[in-house]
Coordinates of C-alpha atoms in Angstrom, one line a residue:
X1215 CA 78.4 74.7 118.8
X1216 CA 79.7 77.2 116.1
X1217 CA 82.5 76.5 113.8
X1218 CA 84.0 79.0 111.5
X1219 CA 86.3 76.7 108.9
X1220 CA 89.7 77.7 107.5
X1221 CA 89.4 79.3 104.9
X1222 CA 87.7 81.6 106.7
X1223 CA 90.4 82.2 108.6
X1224 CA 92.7 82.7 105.4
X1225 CA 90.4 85.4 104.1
X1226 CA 90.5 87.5 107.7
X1227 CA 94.7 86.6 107.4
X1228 CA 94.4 88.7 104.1
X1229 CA 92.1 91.2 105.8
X1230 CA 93.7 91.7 109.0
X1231 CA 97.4 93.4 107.2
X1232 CA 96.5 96.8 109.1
X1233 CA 99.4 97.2 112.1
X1234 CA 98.2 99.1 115.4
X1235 CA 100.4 102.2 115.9
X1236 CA 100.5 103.5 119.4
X1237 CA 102.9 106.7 118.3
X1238 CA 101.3 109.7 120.7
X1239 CA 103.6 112.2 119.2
X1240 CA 101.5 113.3 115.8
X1241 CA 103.6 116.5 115.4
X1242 CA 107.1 116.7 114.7
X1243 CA 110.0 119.5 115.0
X1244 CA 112.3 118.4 112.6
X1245 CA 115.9 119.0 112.8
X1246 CA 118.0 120.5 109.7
X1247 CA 118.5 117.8 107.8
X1248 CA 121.8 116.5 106.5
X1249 CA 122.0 115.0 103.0
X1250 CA 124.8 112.8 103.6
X1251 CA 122.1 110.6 106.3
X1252 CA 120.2 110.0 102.7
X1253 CA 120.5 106.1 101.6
X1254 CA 122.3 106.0 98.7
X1255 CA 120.2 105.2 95.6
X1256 CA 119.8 102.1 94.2
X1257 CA 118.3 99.3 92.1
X1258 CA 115.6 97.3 94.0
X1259 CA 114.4 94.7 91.5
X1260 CA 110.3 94.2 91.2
X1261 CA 109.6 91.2 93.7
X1262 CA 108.8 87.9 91.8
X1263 CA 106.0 85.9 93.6
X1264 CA 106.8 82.7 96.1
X1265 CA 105.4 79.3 95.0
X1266 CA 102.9 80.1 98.2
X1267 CA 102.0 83.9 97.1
X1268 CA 99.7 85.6 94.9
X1269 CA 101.0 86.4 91.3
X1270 CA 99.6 89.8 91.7
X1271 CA 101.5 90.4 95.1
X1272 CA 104.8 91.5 93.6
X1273 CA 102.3 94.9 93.3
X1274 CA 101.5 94.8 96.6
X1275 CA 103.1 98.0 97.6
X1276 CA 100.5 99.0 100.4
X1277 CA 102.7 101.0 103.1
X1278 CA 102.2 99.0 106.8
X1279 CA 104.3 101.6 108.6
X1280 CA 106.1 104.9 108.8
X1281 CA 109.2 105.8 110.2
X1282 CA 110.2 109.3 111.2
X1283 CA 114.0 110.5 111.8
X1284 CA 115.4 114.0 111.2
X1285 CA 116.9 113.3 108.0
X1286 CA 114.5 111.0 106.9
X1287 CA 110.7 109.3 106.1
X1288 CA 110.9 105.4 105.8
X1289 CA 107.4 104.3 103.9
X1290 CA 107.6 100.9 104.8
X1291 CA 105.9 98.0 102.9
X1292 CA 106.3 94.4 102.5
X1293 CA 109.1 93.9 100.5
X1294 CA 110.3 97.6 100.0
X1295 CA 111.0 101.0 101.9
X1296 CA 110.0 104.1 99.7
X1297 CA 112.3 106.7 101.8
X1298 CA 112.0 110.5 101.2
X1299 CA 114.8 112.7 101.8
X1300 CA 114.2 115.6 103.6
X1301 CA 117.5 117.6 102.6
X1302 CA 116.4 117.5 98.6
X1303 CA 113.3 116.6 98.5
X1304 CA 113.8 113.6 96.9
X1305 CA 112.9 109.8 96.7
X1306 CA 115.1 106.4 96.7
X1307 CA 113.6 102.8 96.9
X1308 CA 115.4 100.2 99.2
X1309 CA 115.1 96.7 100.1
X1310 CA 112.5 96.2 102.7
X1311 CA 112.8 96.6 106.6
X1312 CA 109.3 96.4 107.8
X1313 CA 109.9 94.9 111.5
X1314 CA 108.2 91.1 111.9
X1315 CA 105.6 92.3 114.2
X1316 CA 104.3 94.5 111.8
X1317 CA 103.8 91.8 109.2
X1318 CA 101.0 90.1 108.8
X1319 CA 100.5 86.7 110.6
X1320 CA 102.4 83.8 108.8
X1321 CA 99.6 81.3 109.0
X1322 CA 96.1 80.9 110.2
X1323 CA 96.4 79.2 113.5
X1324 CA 98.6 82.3 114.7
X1325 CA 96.0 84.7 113.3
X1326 CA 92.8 83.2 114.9
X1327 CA 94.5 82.5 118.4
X1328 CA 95.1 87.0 118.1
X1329 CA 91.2 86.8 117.2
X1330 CA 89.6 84.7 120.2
X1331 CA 92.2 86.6 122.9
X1332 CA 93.8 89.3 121.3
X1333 CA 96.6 90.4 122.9
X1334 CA 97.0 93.9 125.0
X1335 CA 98.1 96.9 123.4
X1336 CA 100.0 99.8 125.3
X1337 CA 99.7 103.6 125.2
X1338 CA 102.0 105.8 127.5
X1339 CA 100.3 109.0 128.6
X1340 CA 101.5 111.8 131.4
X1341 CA 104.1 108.9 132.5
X1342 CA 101.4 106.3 133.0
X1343 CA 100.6 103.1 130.8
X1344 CA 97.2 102.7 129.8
X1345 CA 96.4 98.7 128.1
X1346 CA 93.7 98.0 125.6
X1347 CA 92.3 95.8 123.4
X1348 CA 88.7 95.2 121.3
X1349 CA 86.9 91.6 121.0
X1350 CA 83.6 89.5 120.5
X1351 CA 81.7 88.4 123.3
X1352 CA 81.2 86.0 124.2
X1353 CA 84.5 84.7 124.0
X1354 CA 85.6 82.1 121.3
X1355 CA 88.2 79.1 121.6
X1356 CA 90.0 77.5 119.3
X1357 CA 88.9 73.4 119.2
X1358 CA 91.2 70.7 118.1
X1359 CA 91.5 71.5 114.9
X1360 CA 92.8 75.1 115.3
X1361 CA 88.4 75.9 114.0
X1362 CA 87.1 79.2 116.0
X1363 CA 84.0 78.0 117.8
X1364 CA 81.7 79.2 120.8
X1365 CA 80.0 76.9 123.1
X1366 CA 76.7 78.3 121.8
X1367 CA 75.0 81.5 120.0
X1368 CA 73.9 83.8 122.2
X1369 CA 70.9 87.0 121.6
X1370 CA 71.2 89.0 119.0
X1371 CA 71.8 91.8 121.5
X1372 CA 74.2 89.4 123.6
X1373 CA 76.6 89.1 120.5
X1374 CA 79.2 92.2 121.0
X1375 CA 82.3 94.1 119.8
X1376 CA 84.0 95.2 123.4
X1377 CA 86.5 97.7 124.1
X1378 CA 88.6 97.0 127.1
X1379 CA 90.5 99.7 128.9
X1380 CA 93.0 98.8 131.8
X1381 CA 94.0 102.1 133.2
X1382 CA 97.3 102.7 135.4
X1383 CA 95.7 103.0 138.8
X1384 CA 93.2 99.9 138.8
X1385 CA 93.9 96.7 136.7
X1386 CA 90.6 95.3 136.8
X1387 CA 89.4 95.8 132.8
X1388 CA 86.8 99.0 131.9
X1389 CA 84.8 97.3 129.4
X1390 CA 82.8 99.3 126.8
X1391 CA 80.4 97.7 124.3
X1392 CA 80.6 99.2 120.9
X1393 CA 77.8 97.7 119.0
X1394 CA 76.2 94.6 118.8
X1395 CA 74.5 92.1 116.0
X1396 CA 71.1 93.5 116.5
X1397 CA 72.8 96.7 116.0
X1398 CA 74.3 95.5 112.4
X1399 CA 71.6 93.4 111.6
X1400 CA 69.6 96.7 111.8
X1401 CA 71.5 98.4 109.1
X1402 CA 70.9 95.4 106.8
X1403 CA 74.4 95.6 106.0
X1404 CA 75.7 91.9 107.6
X1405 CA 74.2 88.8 108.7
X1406 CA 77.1 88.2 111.5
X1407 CA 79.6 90.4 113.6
X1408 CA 83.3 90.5 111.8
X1409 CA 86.2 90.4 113.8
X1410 CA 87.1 93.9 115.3
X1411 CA 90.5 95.6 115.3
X1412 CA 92.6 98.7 116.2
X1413 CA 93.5 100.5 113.7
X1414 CA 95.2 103.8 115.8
X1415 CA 95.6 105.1 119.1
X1416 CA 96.3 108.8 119.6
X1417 CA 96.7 111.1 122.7
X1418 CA 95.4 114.4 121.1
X1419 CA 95.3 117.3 124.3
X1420 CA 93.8 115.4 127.6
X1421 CA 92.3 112.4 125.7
X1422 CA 93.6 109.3 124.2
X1423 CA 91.8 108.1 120.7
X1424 CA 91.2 104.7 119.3
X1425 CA 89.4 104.1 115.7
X1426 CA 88.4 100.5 115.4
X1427 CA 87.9 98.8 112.5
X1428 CA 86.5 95.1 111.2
X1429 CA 86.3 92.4 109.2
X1430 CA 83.9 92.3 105.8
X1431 CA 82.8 89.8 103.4
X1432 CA 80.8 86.2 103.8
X1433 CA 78.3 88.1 105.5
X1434 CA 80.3 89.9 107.9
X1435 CA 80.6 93.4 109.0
X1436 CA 80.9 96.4 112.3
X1437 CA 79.5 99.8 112.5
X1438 CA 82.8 102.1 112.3
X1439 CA 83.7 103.5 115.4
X1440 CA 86.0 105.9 117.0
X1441 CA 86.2 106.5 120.5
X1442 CA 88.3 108.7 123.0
X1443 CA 89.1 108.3 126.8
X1444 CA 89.0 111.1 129.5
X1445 CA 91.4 109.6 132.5
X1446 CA 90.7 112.8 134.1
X1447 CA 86.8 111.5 134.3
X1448 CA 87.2 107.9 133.8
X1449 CA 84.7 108.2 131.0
X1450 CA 84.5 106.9 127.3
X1451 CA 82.8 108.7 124.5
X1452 CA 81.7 107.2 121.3
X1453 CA 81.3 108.2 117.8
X1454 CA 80.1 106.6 115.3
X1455 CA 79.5 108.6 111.9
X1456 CA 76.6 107.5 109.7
X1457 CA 78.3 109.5 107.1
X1458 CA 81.0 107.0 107.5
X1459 CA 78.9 103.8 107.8
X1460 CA 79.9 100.2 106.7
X1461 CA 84.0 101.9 105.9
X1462 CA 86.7 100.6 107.6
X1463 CA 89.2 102.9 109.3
X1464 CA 93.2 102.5 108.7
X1465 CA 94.4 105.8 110.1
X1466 CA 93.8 108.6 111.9
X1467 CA 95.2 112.0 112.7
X1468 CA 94.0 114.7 114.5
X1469 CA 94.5 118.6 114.3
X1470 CA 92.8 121.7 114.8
X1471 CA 91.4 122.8 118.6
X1472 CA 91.6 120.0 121.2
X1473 CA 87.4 121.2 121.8
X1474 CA 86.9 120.6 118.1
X1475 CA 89.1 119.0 116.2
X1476 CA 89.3 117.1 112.7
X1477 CA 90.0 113.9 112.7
X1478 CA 91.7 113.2 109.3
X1479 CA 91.1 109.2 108.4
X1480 CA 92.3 106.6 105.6
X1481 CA 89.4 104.4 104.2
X1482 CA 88.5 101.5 102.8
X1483 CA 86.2 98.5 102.3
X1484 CA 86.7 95.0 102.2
X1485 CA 84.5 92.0 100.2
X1486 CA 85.0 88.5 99.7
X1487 CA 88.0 87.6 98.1
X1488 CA 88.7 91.7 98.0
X1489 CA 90.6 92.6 101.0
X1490 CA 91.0 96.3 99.6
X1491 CA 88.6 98.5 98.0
X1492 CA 88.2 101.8 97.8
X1493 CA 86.0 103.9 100.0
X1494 CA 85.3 107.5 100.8
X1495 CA 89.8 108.1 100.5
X1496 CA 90.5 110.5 102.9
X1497 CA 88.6 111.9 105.0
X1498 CA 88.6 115.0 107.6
X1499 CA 85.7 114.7 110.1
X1500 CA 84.8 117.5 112.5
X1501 CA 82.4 116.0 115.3
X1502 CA 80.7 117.2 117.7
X1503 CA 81.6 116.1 121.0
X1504 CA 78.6 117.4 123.0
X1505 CA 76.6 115.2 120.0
X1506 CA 78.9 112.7 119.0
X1507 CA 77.1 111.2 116.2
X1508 CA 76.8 114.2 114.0
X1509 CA 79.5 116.3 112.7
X1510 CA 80.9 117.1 108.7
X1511 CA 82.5 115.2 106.3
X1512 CA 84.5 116.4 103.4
X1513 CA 86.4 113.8 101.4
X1514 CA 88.9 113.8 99.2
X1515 CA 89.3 111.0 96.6
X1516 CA 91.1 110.2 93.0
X1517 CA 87.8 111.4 91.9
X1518 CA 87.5 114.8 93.1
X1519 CA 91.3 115.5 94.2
X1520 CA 95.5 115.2 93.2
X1521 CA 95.5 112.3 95.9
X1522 CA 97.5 109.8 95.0
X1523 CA 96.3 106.8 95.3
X1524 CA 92.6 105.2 96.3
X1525 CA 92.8 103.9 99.7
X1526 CA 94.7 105.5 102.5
X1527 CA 97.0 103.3 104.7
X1528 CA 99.3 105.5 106.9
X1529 CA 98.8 109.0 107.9
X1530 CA 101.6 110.7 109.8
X1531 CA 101.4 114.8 110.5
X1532 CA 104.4 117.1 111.0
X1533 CA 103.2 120.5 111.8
X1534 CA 101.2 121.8 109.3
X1535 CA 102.0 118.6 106.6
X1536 CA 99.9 115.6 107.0
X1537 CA 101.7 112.5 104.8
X1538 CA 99.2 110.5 103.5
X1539 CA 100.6 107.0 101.9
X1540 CA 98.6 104.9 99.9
X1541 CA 100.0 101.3 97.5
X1542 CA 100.4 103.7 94.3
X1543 CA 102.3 106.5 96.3
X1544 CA 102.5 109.1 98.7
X1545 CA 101.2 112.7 99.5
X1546 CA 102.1 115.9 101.1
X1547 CA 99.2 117.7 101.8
X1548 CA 99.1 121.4 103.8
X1549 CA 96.0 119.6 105.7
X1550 CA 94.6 123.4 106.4
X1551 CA 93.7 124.4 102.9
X1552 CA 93.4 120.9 101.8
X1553 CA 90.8 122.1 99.6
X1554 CA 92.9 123.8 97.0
X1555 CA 94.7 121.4 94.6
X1556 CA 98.1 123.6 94.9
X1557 CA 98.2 121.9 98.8
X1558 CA 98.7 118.8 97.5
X1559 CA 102.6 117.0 96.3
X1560 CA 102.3 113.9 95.5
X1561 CA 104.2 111.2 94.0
X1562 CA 103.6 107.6 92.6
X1563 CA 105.1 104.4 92.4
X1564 CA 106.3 103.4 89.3
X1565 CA 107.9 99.9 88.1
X1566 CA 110.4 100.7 85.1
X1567 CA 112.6 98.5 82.7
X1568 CA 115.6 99.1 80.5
X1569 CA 114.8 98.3 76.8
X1570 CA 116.8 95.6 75.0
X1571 CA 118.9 96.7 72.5
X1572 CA 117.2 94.5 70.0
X1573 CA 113.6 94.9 69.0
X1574 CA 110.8 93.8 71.5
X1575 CA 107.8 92.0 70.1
X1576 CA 104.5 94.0 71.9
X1577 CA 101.0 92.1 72.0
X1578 CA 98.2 94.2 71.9
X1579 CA 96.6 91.7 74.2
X1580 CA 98.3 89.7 77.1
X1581 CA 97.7 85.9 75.8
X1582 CA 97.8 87.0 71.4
X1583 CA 100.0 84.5 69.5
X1584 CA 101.4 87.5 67.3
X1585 CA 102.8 91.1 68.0
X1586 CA 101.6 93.7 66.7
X1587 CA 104.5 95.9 67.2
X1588 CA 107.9 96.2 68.2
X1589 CA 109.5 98.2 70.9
X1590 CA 112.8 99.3 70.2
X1591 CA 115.2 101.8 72.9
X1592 CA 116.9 104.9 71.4
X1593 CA 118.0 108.1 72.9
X1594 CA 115.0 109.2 73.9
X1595 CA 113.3 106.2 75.0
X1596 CA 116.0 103.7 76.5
X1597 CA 113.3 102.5 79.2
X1598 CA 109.7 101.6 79.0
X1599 CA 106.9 101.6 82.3
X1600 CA 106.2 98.8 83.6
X1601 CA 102.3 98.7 84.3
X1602 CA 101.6 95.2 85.3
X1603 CA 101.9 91.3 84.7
X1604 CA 99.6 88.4 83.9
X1605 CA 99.4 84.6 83.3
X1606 CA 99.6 83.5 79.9
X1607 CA 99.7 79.7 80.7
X1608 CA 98.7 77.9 83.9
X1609 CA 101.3 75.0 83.0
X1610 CA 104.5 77.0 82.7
X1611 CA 103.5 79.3 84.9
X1612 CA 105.1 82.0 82.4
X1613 CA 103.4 85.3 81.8
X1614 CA 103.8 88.8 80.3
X1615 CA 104.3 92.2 81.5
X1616 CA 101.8 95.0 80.3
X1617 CA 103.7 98.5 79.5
X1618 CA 103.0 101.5 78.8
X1619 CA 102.5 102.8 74.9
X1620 CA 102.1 105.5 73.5
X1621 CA 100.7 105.4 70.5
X1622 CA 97.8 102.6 71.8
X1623 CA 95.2 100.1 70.2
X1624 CA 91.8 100.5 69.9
X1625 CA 89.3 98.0 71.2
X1626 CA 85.6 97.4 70.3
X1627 CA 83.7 95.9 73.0
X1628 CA 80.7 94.2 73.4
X1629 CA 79.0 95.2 77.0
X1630 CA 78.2 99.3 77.5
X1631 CA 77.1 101.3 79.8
X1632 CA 74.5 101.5 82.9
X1633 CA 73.9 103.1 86.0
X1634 CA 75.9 101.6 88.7
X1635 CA 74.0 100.1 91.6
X1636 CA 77.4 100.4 94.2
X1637 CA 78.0 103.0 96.4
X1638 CA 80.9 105.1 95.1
X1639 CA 83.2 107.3 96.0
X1640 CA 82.7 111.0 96.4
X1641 CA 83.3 112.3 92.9
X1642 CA 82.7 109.2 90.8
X1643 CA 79.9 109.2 88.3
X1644 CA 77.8 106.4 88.7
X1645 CA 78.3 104.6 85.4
X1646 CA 79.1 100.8 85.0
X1647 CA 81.1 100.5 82.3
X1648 CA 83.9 98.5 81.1
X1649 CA 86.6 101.0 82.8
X1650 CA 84.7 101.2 86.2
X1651 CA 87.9 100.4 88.2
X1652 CA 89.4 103.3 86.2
X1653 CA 89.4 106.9 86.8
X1654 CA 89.4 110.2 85.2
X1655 CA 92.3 112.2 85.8
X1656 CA 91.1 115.2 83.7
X1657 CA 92.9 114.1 80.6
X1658 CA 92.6 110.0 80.4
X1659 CA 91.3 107.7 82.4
X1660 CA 94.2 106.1 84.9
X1661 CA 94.7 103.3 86.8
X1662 CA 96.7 103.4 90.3
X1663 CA 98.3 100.1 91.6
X1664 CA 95.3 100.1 94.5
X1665 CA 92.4 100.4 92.3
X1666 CA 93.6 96.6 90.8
X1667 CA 91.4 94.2 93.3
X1668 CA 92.6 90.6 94.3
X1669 CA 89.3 89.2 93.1
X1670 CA 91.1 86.2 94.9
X1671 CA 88.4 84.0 94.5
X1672 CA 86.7 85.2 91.5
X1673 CA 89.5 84.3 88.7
X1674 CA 91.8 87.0 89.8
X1675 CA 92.0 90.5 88.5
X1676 CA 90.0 92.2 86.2
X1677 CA 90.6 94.5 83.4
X1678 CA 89.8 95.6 80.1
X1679 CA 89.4 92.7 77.4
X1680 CA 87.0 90.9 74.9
X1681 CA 88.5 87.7 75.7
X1682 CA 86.0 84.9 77.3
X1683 CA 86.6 82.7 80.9
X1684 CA 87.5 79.6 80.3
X1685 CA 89.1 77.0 83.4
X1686 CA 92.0 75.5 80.9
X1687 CA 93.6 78.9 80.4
X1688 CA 94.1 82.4 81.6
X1689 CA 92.2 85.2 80.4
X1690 CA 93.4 87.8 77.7
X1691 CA 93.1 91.1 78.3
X1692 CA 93.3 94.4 76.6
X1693 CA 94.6 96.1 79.2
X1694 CA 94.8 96.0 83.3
X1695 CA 96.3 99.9 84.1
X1696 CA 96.9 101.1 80.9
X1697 CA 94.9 104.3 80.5
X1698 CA 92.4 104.5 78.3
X1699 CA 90.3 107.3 75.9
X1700 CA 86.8 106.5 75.4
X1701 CA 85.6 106.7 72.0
X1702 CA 82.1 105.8 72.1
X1703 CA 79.9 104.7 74.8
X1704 CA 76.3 103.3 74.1
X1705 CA 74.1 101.0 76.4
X1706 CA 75.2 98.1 74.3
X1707 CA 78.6 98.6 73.1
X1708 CA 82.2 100.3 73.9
X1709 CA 84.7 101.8 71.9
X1710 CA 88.1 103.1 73.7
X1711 CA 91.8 103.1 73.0
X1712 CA 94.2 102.0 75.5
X1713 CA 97.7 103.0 75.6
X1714 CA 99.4 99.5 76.6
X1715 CA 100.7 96.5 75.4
X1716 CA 102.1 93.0 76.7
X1717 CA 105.6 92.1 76.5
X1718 CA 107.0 88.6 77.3
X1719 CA 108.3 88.8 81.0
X1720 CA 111.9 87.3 80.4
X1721 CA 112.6 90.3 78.2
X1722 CA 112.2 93.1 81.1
X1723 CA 114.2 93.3 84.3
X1724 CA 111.6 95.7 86.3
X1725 CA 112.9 97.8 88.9
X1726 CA 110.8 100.2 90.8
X1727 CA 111.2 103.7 91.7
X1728 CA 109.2 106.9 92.6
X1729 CA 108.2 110.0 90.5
X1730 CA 106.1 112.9 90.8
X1731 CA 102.6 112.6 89.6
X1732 CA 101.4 114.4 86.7
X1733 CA 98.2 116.0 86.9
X1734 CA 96.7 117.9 83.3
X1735 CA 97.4 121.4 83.3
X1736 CA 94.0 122.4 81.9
X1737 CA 91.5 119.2 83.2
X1738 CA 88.6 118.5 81.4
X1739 CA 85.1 117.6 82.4
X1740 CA 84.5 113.7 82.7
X1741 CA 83.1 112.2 79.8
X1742 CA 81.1 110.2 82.1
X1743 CA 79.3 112.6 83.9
X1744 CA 77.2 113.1 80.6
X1745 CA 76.6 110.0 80.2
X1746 CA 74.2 109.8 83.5
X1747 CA 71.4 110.6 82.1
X1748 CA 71.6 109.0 78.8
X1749 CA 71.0 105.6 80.1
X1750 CA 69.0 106.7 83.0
X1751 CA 65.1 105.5 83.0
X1752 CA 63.0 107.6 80.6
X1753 CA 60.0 108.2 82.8

């Protein structure tokens, strides 16, 4: 017998925040909007932690779900709603209304029963229900102590990710295998099947579309798949992009002819500890359905386009606008010319705070004993950004908010560069160095809210700093999202300057709100991109 232990479990709880949307309508014909159905701005307060949370989940602003009316688009996360006015154009931040069913399980035993029998999803199409779901099999059970376990390990080839269909007209299950763990262990890319989910389901002409994604980390992984139904022939076809291989799914959209359409998708990876990493962004993927496997890719990331943020949650299209949301804010992108920058609106989260009238001491490194600086509000600057927050003692529990300054510090740093051995994401050059999670905006490099891992079990987040681990007290760093403007870079060493500091956190009352992002008018090349082959291999 198999046993998978709990923690286990808490990692795929963490992993598993995606909800399924079942919404069939992907286009909308909005009515004229009337400015007096706008919420009413107001002041929703940055969320402080429970004793049973993450510290860094009061940044958790990844959207789970979006809702659609004529006056109105509800981005809903965790704790807030980001909601766009259509009348003006224009943003307000509300206390959160995400339903419960949308939330992610409240504790492990609920999770794993939805993992051994996952519970039947429904899709209404031409008047007719159509229930589905995707699990292992064999089936698992959940022993006396709430453990997953099988009776025993079957083949590689008998250990499978199945989609089950029940159509309208015969409720006997279709069941389609997607892959198998002879398939993964073939790619070299996992030792055991993750758990699968749903991601979306779409009815796009005569079909209905599913994209299924899994669990990663410890070993585990899936081969992305998407798949369509044809009621009219009772027949499933399955696509499965090696352009696309080892990245989760977390939306899709489709446009374009129902014979050859583009299949727009959010992306990311997962890894221990890590349940969101960046991937290949978003993508638009034209298959071809007589030869499902191949088709073209373009994607657009941080690196190589205005989007927003790194990883994609929630796609919704209205006519010719797909709305791409992602945890550091949201786009508007005219999906058909997609390619040219001027398609693109976006805007980002931002936290902000109201500067105290007396001077505020600012540390140019979250745990230094002495400021450097102070920060004091005039007419010009009565508020300051607020970028992030870390621990400064693990007794008091009391910690310090990084913000945003302008005139910066300058940090000497003792690891360099070299060639980074990951796969990236379209547009990044592949140079480890100590702003890797970082990217170049075409002025500075910058930061987004979703480019900050969990690094849950690896001592938390990780930024810029010359500070060392130690277990009796947090680490100092330079900077977590301040941007930065790299001096020197050698193999050995780094100079930058990064335009933060640290502030203590009962000096700041944070609120959040949303503002257009700010792209360079005139973007320069990326300093990095040079750098390739000055620490690649001499021959």
């Amino acid at each position: 017998m198999k046993l998978f232990i709990p923690f286990f479990g808490t990692f795929l709880l963490l992993n598993s925040c995606i909800s399924v949307s079942n919404n069939s309508e992907q286009t909308n014909n909005v009515a004229k909007p009337q400015v007096e159905n706008c919420p009413q701005d107001t002041v929703v307060a940055l969320a402080v932690p429970q004793p049973d949370e993450n510290l860094s989940d009061r940044f958790d602003f990844h959207i789970y779900n979006i809702l659609p009316d004529a006056d109105t688009l509800k981005f809903q996360s965790l704790r807030q709603d980001f909601v766009f006015c259509r009348f003006n154009n224009t943003w307000t931040v509300q206390p959160g209304t995400l339903a419960k069913d949308l939330q992610p399980p409240s504790d492990y035993a609920e999770l794993a029963e939805e993992l051994v029998n996952p519970s039947l999803k429904n899709i209404d199409f031409q008047g007719k229900t159509y229930q589905y779901r995707v699990l292992r099999k064999p089936p698992f059970f959940l022993d006396e102590n709430n453990f997953i376990s099988r009776e025993k390990e079957p083949e590689l080839a008998d250990d499978q990710v199945v989609f089950e269909l029940i159509t309208p007209d015969n409720q006997s299950s279709q069941k389609q295998t997607l892959y198998t763990l002879q398939d993964v262990q073939a790619t070299s890319s996992g030792i055991q099947l993750g758990f699968p989910r749903i991601t979306r389901a779409v009815i796009y002409g005569e079909l209905i579309w599913w994209t299924v994604s899994f669990e990663q980390g410890e070993g585990n992984n899936g081969i992305v798949t998407i798949l369509n139904y044809d009621p009219q022939t009772n027949k499933f076809t399955l696509i499965q992009p090696k352009e696309l291989e080892l990245t989760q799914i977390t939306d899709l959209s489709i446009t374009g002819d129902v014979k050859s359409p583009t299949l727009s998708m959010g992306t990311q990876i997962s890894g221990e500890g890590n349940p969101n990493l960046p991937a290949k962004g978003l993508v638009a993927y034209r298959p071809d359905l007589q030869n499902p496997n191949s088709g073209s890719l373009t994607a657009y990331t941080v690196h190589n386009s205005p989007l927003v943020g790194a990883i994609p949650d929630k796609l919704r299209l209205e006519n010719q606008l797909l709305w791409v949301s992602t945890a550091n804010g949201i786009c508007q992108v005219k999906w058909q010319t997609a390619d040219n920058s001027d398609s693109w609106n976006c805007w980002r989260f931002a936290a902000m705070a109201k500067l105290p009238s007396e001077e505020l001491p600012l540390y140019s490194a979250s745990t230094n004993k002495t400021p450097a600086v102070s920060l004091s509000a005039n007419k010009e600057e009565e508020t300051v950004e607020v970028l992030w927050w870390s621990l400064v003692d693990f007794q008091t529990r009391k910690g310090r908010y990084e913000v945003r300054y302008s005139q910066g510090f300058t940090a000497n740093l003792n690891e360099g560069a070299s060639l980074s051995e990951y796969s990236l994401p379209p547009g990044k050059p592949p140079v480890y160095w100590p702003g890797f999670h970082w990217h170049w905006n075409g002025e500075d490099f910058v930061r987004g809210w979703d480019e900050v891992s969990g690094n849950f079990v690896g001592g938390g987040p990780q930024g810029v700093g010359s500070g060392e681990f130690s277990p009796d007290a947090p680490m100092s760093w330079d900077a977590m999202r301040g941007d930065l403007e790299l001096l020197e870079l050698s193999t050995q060493s780094t100079r930058l300057k990064y335009y933060s500091g640290w502030v203590d956190e009962t000096k700041l009352q944070p609120y959040l709100t949303v503002v257009p992002q700010e792209l360079p008018p005139n973007p320069k090349p990326n300093p990095l991109a040079a750098k390739v082959k000055q620490i690649s291999p001499q021959p």
